[in-house]
XYZ file of C-alpha atoms in Angstrom:
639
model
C 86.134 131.116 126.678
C 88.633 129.146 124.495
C 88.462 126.119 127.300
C 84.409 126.315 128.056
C 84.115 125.388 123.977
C 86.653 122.684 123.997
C 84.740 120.935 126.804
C 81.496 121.321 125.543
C 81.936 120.404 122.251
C 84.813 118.331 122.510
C 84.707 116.929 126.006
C 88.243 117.837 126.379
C 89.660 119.290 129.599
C 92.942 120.700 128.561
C 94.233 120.966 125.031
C 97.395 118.841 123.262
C 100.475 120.503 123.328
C 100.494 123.983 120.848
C 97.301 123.848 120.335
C 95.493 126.705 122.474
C 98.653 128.955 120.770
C 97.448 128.152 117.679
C 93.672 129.321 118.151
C 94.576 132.483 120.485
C 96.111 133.218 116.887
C 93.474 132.421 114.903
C 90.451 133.806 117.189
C 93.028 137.451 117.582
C 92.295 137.900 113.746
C 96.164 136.608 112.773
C 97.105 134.094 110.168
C 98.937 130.910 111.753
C 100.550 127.684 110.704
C 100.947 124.410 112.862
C 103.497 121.695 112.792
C 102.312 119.014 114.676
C 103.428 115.768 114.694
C 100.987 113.087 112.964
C 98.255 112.246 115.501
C 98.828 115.320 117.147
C 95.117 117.486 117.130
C 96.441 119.689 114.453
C 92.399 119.359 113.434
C 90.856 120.950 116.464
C 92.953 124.624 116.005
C 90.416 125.016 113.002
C 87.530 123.228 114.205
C 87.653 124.953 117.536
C 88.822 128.506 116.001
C 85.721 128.300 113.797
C 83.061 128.182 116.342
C 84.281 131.539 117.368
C 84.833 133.440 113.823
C 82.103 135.357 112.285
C 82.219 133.603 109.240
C 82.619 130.832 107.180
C 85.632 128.723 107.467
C 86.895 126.947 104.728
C 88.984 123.798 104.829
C 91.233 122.560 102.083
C 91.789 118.932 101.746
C 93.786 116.683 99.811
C 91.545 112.965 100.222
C 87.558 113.166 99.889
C 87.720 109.839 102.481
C 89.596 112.636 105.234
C 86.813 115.138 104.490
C 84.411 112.693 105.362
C 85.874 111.523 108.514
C 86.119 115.288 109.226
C 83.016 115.822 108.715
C 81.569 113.032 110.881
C 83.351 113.878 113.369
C 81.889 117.438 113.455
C 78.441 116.426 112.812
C 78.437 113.993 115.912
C 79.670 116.827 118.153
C 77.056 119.355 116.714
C 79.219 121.921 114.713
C 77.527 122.605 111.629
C 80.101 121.605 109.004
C 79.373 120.610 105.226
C 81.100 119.501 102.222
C 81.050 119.804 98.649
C 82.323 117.430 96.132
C 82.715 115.696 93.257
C 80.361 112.748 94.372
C 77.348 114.705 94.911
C 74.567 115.589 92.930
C 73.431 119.400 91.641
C 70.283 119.129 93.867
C 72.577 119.005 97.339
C 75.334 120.863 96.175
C 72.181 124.103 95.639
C 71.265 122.835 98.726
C 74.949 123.347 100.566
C 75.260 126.505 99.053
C 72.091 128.185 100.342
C 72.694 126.526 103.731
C 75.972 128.605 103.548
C 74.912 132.034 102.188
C 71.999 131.732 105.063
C 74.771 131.546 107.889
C 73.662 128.226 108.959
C 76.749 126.435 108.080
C 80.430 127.168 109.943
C 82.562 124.803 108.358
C 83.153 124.416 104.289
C 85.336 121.368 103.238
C 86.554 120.928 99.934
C 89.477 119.258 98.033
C 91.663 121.619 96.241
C 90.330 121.068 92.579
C 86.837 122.286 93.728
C 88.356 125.800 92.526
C 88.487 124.490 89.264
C 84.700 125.012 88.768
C 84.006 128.252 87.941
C 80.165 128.328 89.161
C 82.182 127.567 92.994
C 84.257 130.294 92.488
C 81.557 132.604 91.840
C 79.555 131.213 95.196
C 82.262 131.874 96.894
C 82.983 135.297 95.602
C 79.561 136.006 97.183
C 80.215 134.776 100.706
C 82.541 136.322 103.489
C 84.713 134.100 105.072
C 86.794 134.001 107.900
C 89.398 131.479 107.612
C 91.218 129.767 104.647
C 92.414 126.382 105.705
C 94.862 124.234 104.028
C 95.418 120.967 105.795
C 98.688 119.188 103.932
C 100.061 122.313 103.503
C 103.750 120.927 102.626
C 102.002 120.452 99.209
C 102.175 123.897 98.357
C 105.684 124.311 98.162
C 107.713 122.833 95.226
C 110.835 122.262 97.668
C 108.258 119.590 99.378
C 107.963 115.806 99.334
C 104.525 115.579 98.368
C 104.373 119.156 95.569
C 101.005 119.008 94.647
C 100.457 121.899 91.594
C 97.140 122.616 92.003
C 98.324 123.654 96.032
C 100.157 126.499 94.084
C 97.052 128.743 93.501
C 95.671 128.804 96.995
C 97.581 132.483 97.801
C 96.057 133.170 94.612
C 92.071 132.348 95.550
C 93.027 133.766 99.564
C 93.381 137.191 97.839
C 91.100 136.760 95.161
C 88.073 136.261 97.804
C 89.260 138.586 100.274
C 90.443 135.698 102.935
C 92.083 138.029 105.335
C 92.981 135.104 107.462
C 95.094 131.799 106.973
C 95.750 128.270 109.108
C 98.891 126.391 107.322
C 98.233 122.503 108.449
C 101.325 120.334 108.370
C 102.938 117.313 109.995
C 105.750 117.104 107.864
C 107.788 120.325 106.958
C 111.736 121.339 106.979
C 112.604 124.439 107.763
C 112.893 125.368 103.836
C 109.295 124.299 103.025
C 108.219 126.230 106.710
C 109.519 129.586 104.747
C 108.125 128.579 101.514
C 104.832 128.092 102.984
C 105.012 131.413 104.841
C 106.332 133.305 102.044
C 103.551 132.458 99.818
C 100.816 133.360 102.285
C 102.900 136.523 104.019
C 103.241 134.819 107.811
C 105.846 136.325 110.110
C 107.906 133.340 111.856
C 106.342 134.348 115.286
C 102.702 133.016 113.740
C 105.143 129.439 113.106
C 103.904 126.800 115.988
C 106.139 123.783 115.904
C 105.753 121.546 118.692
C 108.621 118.907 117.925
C 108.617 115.742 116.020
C 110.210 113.485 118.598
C 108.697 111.087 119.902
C 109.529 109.226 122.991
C 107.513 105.825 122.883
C 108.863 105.301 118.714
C 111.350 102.961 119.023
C 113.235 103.271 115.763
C 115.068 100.252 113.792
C 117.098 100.375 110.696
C 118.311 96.931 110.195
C 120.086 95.674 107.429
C 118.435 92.525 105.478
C 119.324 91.135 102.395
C 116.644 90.608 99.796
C 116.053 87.173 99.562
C 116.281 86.895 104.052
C 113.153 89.722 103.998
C 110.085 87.368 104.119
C 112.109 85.546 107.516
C 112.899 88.190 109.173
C 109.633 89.904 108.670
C 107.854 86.797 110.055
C 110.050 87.291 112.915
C 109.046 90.618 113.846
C 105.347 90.078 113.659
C 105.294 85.988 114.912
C 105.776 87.216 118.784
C 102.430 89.039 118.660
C 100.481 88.192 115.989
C 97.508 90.028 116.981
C 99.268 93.868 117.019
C 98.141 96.254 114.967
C 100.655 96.439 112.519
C 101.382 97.923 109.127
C 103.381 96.667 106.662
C 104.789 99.612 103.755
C 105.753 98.403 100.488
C 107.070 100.098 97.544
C 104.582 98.002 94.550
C 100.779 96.465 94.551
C 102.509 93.143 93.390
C 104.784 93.005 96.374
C 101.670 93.906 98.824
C 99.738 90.895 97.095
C 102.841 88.626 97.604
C 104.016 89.642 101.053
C 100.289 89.688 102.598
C 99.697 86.047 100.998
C 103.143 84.745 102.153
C 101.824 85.893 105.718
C 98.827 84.365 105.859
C 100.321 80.908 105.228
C 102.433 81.259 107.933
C 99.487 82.000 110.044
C 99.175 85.766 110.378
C 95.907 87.431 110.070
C 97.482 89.817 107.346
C 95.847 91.495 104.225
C 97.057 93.555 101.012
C 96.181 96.916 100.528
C 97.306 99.089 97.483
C 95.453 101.651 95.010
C 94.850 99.065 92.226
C 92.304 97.724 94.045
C 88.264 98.979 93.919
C 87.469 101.530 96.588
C 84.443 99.725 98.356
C 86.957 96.787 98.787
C 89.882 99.143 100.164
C 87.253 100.673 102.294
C 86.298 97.429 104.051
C 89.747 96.454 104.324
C 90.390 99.887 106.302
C 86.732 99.253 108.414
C 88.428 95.739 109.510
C 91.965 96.899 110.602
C 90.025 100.173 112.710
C 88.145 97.333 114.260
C 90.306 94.799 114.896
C 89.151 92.203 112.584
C 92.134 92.422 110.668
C 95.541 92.750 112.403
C 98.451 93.559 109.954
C 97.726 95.717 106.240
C 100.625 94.967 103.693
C 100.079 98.026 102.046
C 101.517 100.595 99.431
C 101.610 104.464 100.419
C 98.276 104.667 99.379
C 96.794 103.091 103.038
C 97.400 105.419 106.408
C 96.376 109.216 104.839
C 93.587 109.757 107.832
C 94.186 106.484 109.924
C 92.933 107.760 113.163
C 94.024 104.260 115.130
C 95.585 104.800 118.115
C 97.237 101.724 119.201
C 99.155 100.814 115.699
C 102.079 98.391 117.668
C 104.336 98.234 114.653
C 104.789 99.950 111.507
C 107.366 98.124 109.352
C 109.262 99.227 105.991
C 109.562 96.381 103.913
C 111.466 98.413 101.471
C 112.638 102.302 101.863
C 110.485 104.519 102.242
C 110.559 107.136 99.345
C 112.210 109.988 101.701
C 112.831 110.958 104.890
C 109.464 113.133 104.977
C 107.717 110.197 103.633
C 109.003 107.928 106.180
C 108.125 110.268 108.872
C 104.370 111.032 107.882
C 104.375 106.933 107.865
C 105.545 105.587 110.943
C 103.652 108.857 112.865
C 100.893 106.737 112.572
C 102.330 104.185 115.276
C 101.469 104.836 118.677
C 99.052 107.332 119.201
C 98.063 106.204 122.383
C 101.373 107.041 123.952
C 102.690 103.752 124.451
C 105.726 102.322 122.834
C 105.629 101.162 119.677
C 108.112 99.467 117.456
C 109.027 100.964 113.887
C 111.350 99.066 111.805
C 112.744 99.451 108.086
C 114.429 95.801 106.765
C 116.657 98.287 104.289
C 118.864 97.059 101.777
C 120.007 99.480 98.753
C 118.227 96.418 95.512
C 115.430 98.908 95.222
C 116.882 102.223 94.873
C 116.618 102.299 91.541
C 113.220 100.852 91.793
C 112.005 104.241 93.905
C 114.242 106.896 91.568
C 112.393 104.802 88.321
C 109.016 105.988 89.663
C 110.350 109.632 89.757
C 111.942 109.823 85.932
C 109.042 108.251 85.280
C 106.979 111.320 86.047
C 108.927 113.745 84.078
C 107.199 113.677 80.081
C 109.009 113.309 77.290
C 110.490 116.641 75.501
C 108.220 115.236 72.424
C 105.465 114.665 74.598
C 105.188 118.346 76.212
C 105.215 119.410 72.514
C 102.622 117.261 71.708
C 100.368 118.847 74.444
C 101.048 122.863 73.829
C 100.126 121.339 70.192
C 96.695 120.403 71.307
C 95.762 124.101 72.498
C 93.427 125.136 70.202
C 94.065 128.100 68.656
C 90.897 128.979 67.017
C 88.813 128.841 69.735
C 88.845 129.918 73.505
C 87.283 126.766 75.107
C 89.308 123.861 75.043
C 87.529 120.779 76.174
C 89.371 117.761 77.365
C 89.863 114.506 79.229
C 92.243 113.681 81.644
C 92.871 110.016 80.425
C 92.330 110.564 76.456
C 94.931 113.635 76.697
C 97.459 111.376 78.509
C 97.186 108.691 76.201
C 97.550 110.723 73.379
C 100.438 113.057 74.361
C 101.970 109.610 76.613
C 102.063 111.744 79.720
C 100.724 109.885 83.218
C 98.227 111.421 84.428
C 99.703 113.310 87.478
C 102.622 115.148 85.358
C 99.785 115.867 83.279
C 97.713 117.648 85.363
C 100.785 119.430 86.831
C 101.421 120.741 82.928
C 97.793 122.490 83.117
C 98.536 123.713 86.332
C 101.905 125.446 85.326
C 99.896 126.593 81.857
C 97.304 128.200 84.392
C 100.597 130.078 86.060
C 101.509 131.138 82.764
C 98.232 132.555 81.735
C 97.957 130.123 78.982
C 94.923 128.876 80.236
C 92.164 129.148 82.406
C 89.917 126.695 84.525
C 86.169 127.159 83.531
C 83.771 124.653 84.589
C 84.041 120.470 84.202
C 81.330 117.773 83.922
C 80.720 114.662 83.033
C 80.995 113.801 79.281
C 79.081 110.224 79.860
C 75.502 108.986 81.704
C 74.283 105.787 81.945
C 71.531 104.519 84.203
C 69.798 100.702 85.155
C 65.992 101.451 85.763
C 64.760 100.456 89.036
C 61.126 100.734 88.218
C 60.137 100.857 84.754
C 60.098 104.493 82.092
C 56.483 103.707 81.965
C 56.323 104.816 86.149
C 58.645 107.372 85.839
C 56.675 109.424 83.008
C 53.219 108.937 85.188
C 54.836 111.056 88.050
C 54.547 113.724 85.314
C 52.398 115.682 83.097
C 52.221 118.317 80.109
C 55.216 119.864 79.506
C 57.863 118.142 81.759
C 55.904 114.531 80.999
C 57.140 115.762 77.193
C 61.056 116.194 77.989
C 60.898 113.222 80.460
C 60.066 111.477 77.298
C 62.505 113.107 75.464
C 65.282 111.837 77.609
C 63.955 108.108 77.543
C 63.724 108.103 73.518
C 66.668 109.625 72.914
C 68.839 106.529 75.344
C 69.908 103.015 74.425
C 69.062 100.105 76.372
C 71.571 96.929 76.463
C 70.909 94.492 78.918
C 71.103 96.148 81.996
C 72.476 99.688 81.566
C 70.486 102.582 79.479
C 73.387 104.910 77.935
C 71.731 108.176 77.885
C 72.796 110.215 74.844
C 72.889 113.715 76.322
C 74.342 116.088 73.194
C 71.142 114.258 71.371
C 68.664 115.217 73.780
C 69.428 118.630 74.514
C 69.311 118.906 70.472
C 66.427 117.125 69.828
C 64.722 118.981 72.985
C 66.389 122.611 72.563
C 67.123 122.496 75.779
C 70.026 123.075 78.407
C 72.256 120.151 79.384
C 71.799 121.483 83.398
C 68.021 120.625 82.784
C 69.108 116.896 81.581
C 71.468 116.211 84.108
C 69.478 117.485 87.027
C 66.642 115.241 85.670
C 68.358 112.257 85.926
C 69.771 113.194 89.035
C 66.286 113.842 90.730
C 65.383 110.127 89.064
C 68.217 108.483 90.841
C 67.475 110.536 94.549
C 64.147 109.612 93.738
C 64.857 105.925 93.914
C 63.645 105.130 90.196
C 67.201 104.602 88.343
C 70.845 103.607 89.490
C 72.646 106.418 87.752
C 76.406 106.559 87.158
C 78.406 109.686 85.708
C 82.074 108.851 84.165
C 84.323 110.637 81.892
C 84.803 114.073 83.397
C 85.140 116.782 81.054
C 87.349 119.838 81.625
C 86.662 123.124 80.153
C 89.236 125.602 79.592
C 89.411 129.108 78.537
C 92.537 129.904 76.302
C 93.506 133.236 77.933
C 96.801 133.300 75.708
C 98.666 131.272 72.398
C 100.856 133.435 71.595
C 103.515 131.286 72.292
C 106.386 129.102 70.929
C 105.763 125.704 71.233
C 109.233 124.775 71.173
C 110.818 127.536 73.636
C 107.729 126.982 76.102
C 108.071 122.967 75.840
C 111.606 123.330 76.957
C 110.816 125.382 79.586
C 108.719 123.593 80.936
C 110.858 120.538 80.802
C 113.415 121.901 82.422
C 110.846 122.437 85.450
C 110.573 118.554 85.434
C 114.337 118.079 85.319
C 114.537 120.097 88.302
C 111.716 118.441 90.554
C 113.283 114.807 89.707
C 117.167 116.050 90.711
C 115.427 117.211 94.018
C 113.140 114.192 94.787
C 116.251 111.938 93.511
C 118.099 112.989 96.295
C 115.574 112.999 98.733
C 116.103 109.158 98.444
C 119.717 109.619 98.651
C 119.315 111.735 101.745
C 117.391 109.159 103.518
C 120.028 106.555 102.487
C 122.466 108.742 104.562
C 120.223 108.950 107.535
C 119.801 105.156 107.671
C 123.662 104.366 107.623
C 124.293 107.083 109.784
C 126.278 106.703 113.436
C 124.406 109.518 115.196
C 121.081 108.686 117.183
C 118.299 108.361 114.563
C 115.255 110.204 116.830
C 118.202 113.262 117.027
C 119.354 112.907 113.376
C 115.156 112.971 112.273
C 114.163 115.549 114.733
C 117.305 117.958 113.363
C 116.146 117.267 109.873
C 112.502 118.956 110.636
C 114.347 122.108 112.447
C 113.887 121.005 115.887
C 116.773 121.726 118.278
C 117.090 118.709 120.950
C 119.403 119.005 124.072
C 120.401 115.214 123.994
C 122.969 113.431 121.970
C 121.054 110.009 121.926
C 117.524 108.886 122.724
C 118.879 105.170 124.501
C 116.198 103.111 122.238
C 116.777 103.711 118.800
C 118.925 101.210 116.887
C 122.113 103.327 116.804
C 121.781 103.658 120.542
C 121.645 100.008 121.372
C 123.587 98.360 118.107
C 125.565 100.553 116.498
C 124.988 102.080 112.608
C 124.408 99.814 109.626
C 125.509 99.107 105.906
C 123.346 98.765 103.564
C 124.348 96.474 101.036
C 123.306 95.353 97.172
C 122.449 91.404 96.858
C 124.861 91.083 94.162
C 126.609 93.363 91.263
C 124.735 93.407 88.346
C 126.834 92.367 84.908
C 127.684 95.272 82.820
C 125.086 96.440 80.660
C 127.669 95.375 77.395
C 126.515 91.791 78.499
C 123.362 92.218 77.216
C 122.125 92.260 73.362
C 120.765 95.742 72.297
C 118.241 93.735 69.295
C 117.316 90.959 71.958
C 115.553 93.076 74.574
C 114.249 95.976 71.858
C 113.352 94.398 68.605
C 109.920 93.133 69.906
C 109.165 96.193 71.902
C 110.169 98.645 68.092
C 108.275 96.388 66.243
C 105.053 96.806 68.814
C 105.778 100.859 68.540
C 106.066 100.311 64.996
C 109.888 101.994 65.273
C 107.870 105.630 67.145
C 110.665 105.184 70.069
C 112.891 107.785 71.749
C 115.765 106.273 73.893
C 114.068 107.526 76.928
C 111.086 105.855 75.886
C 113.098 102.542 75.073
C 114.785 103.016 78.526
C 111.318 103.296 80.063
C 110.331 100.227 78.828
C 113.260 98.061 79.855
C 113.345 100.197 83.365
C 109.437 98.818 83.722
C 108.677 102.300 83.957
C 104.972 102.258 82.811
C 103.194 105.172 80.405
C 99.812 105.622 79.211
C 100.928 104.566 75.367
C 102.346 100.767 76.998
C 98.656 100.202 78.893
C 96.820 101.061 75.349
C 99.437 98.385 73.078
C 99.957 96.334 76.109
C 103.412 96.723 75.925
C 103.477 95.395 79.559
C 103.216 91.919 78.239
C 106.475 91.792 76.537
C 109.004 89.610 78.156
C 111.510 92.314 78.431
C 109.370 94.976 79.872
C 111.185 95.704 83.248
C 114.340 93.746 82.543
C 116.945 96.304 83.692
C 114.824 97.561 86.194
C 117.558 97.404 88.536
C 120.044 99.894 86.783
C 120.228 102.976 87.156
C 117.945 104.487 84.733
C 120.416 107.145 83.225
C 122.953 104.270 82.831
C 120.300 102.444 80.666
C 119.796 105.738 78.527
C 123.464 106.073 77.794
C 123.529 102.553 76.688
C 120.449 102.416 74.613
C 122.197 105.991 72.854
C 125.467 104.180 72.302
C 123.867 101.027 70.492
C 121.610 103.165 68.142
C 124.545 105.335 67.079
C 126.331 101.787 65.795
């Protein structure tokens, strides 16, 4: 049965290694959860396992672009699979939904905050469904490298909708996250498929390169065949920008890629390196998260990686097609403190936490707010941020409602005058309404919705599906920004500053563990014991062989990695000279964290709003260690 479907839907004769375990799990009415290394089919045990459930499967996501590959993919081999998200209007999301409740629909893909709308919850309290899946699953568990909060309330929605089954998707877990994961969902260790993370056509290289020899010996490396699909990792945008345009005028068909950039234009960077156009990305982590190329020659680390789960998600995505394929980190130890900055940078302020529990009203049970307004004003980046609400949700604090979009604006395609003829009587009346109530610049119409539905006494759904059926209709351009999040305040009965600090301390944890993550990996790299042993061991996986024969410890021998130069003491420098500009811009609000931030070039929503970043000292000790800089900054402000 299981074989007859995977060769007429998927023209596949045989499955990938674990695989067919997986789905005789899933299809026996058992929950299951596959470790497969990156580029393995860990995709087809749900896609295959849904076909034969009675109903709906649902697939957790962590990217929108994945879903949509997904999806494609699914479409073009005629299993009915749907998604619903953020981008789409209220028209095809009713239109998803009945498709589902009618039992035409097998698959359901969403990304995790869908559950954050409480309408979604209630559709899906109404449908039965087979299968919860959650593809990244390491993100569920706080011991992983990539802890996303919202992951945390998944057991929480399995139960609450009566998901008797679970498939755990992962490329990337240790043995600690493996019984985290199962823990939280209740999955026995025989329902655990791993099927190895060695590979024997990765050639791994740790070489040792100083700084200023990186841009040589990275020309080396990718001079002999220019025209391999290669990836280049980097640690910052700026460094992708410099590295890609240092390539090119040496002749290599290379391009940056990084998240600063606008998503059409990363999008047709990523359509050009899938076909060949372009041959080598310089790219942040933010490139590679459902790359399905299969003949990726080279995948180089410019600098480290950011651990060793990290580095192994990253160079999975060299050859796929089996054949060898060459992955190389120039490592030195200058930007260690570079890659522990970003992580103290995502722990708030004491102050800051304070400030947000301050915000919760405590008058009313709705709080409304925006992501971006609330971080600037409690100077928390937006990530932590969201991870605050999340832990607030955990503590029955608070409690996700609905979101929407606090701002419309549209450009008219054919004139109001055309639009208000396809009308008459009543609805020609509210049309109106909407048009009279918006301004008009030059080109965009802001549409003042609070006004209309006042002016009308009428629902804001009516509004915004109104201008939604004007832009499917082809008559406006619309865009929707500013997402509003609704909250119910379940609970305030708190201390603000007994919560604050318990919640800091949460932080303080999470950056000790992802700090040594980085220190971990440092280890692995110097080692003297085969690196394809040292990496399977680290993932759980028990290998009979001492050494692989093509890994750089094999053929050369371990490595050192070594600093450029010592750095003079911090006493060299003058406390006034590098914070007297940066006070003066605060006018004198500073902590010394947030004064060790700022020379660390460790950037928070309050610097982008005074454009702190401009100051010639933002950044300049970025190469200390940032606890170093702390105790230094405390030890001038006592004098």
């Amino acid at each position: 049965m299981l074989h007859s479907s995977l060769k007429q839907y998927f023209g596949f004769d045989e499955f990938r290694p674990g695989q067919q375990a997986v789905v005789e799990k899933i299809v026996a009415g058992q929950s299951a959860v596959a470790i497969f290394p990156t580029g393995s089919g860990k995709s087809l045990c749900y896609q295959l396992s849904a076909i034969h459930l009675p109903h709906l499967t649902l697939v957790v996501s962590p990217l929108l672009a994945l879903i949509q590959d997904q999806l494609d993919y699914l479409v073009r081999r005629g299993i009915s699979a749907v998604r619903i998200d953020s981008t789409q209007g209220r028209e095809v999301e009713m239109e998803v939904m009945r498709g589902i409740k009618s039992g035409a629909h097998k698959i359901l893909m969403i990304s995790v905050e869908r559950f954050k709308n409480e309408r979604f919850r209630r559709f899906l309290s109404e449908v039965p469904i087979s299968l919860l899946v959650i593809d990244e699953a390491h993100c569920i568990s706080e011991w992983g490298h990539n802890f996303r909060p919202d992951y945390m309330k998944l057991p929480t929605f399995q139960k609450a909708f009566k998901i008797e089954q679970v498939l755990l998707l992962t490329a990337t877990a240790t043995p600690k996250v493996i019984e985290d994961m199962c823990a939280k969902f209740s999955i026995g260790k025989e329902n655990v498929i791993v099927t190895g993370f060695y590979r024997s056509n990765l050639h791994l290289r740790i070489c040792s390169v100083a700084e200023q020899q990186k841009n040589r010996e990275l020309l080396t490396l990718v001079v002999d065949k220019p025209n391999d699909p290669t990836i280049v990792y980097v640690t910052l945008q700026k460094t992708a920008e410099v590295v890609a345009h240092f390539l090119v005028h040496r002749g290599i068909n290379a391009v940056a890629y990084h998240a600063g950039m606008k998503s059409e234009e990363r999008e047709q960077i990523q359509n050009e390196f899938m076909t060949g156009k372009t041959a080598c990305i310089v790219a942040t982590i933010a490139f590679g998260m459902g790359i399905d190329k299969s003949d990726i020659r080279r995948v180089i680390h410019y600098d480290l990686p950011k651990s060793i789960e990290g580095y192994s998600q990253e160079i999975g995505r060299a050859g796929r097609d089996g054949q060898p394929s060459n992955c190389i980190v120039l490592a030195n130890l200058d930007n260690v403190q570079v890659l522990e900055n970003f992580i103290y940078g995502d722990t708030p302020e004491l102050e800051s936490i304070e400030q947000l529990l301050k915000e919760i009203p405590q008058d009313n049970r709705h709080w409304e707010l925006q992501i971006g307004t609330l971080a600037t004003k409690c100077n928390i980046r937006q990530l932590p941020l969201k991870t605050l609400l999340v832990y607030l949700e955990m503590k029955n604090i608070i409690k996700p409602l609905y979101s929407f979009y606090g701002s419309y604006r549209f450009a008219n395609l054919v004139s109001n005058e055309v639009v208000l003829d396809k009308f008459q009587g009543e609805r020609k009346a509210f049309v109106k309404a909407i048009f009279d109530n918006s301004q008009t610049a030059r080109k965009w119409t802001n549409v003042d919705v609070k006004t209309i539905c006042s002016a009308y006494d009428t629902p804001r759904d009516r509004v915004v599906a109104a201008l939604e059926h004007f832009n499917e209709q082809g008559w406006i351009h619309l865009e929707a920004t500013q997402m509003i999040e609704v909250f119910e305040v379940v609970g305030n009965d708190f201390e603000v500053g007994v919560l604050a600090e318990e919640l800091f301390d949460l932080f303080r944890k999470k950056e000790e563990i992802e700090v040594n993550r980085i220190h971990e990996m440092v280890s692995l790299f110097e080692s003297d014991v085969c690196l394809s042993k040292l990496l399977a061991e680290y993932f759980g996986e028990t290998v009979s062989w001492a050494a692989c024969g093509h890994c750089s410890v094999c053929n050369a021998g371990s490595v050192h990695l070594s600093k450029s130069a010592n750095l003079p003491n911090l006493a060299f420098y003058s406390y006034p000279m590098l914070v007297n500009d940066f006070e003066q811009k605060m006018s004198g609000k500073t902590t010394p964290d947030l004064i060790a931030r700022f020379l660390c070039g460790i950037a928070v929503p309050r610097f982008t709003t005074l454009k702190v970043k401009s100051l010639p000292n933002f950044g300049v000790l970025e190469n200390y260690r940032y606890h170093e800089v702390i105790g230094w900054i405390e030890s001038n402000r006592i004098q």
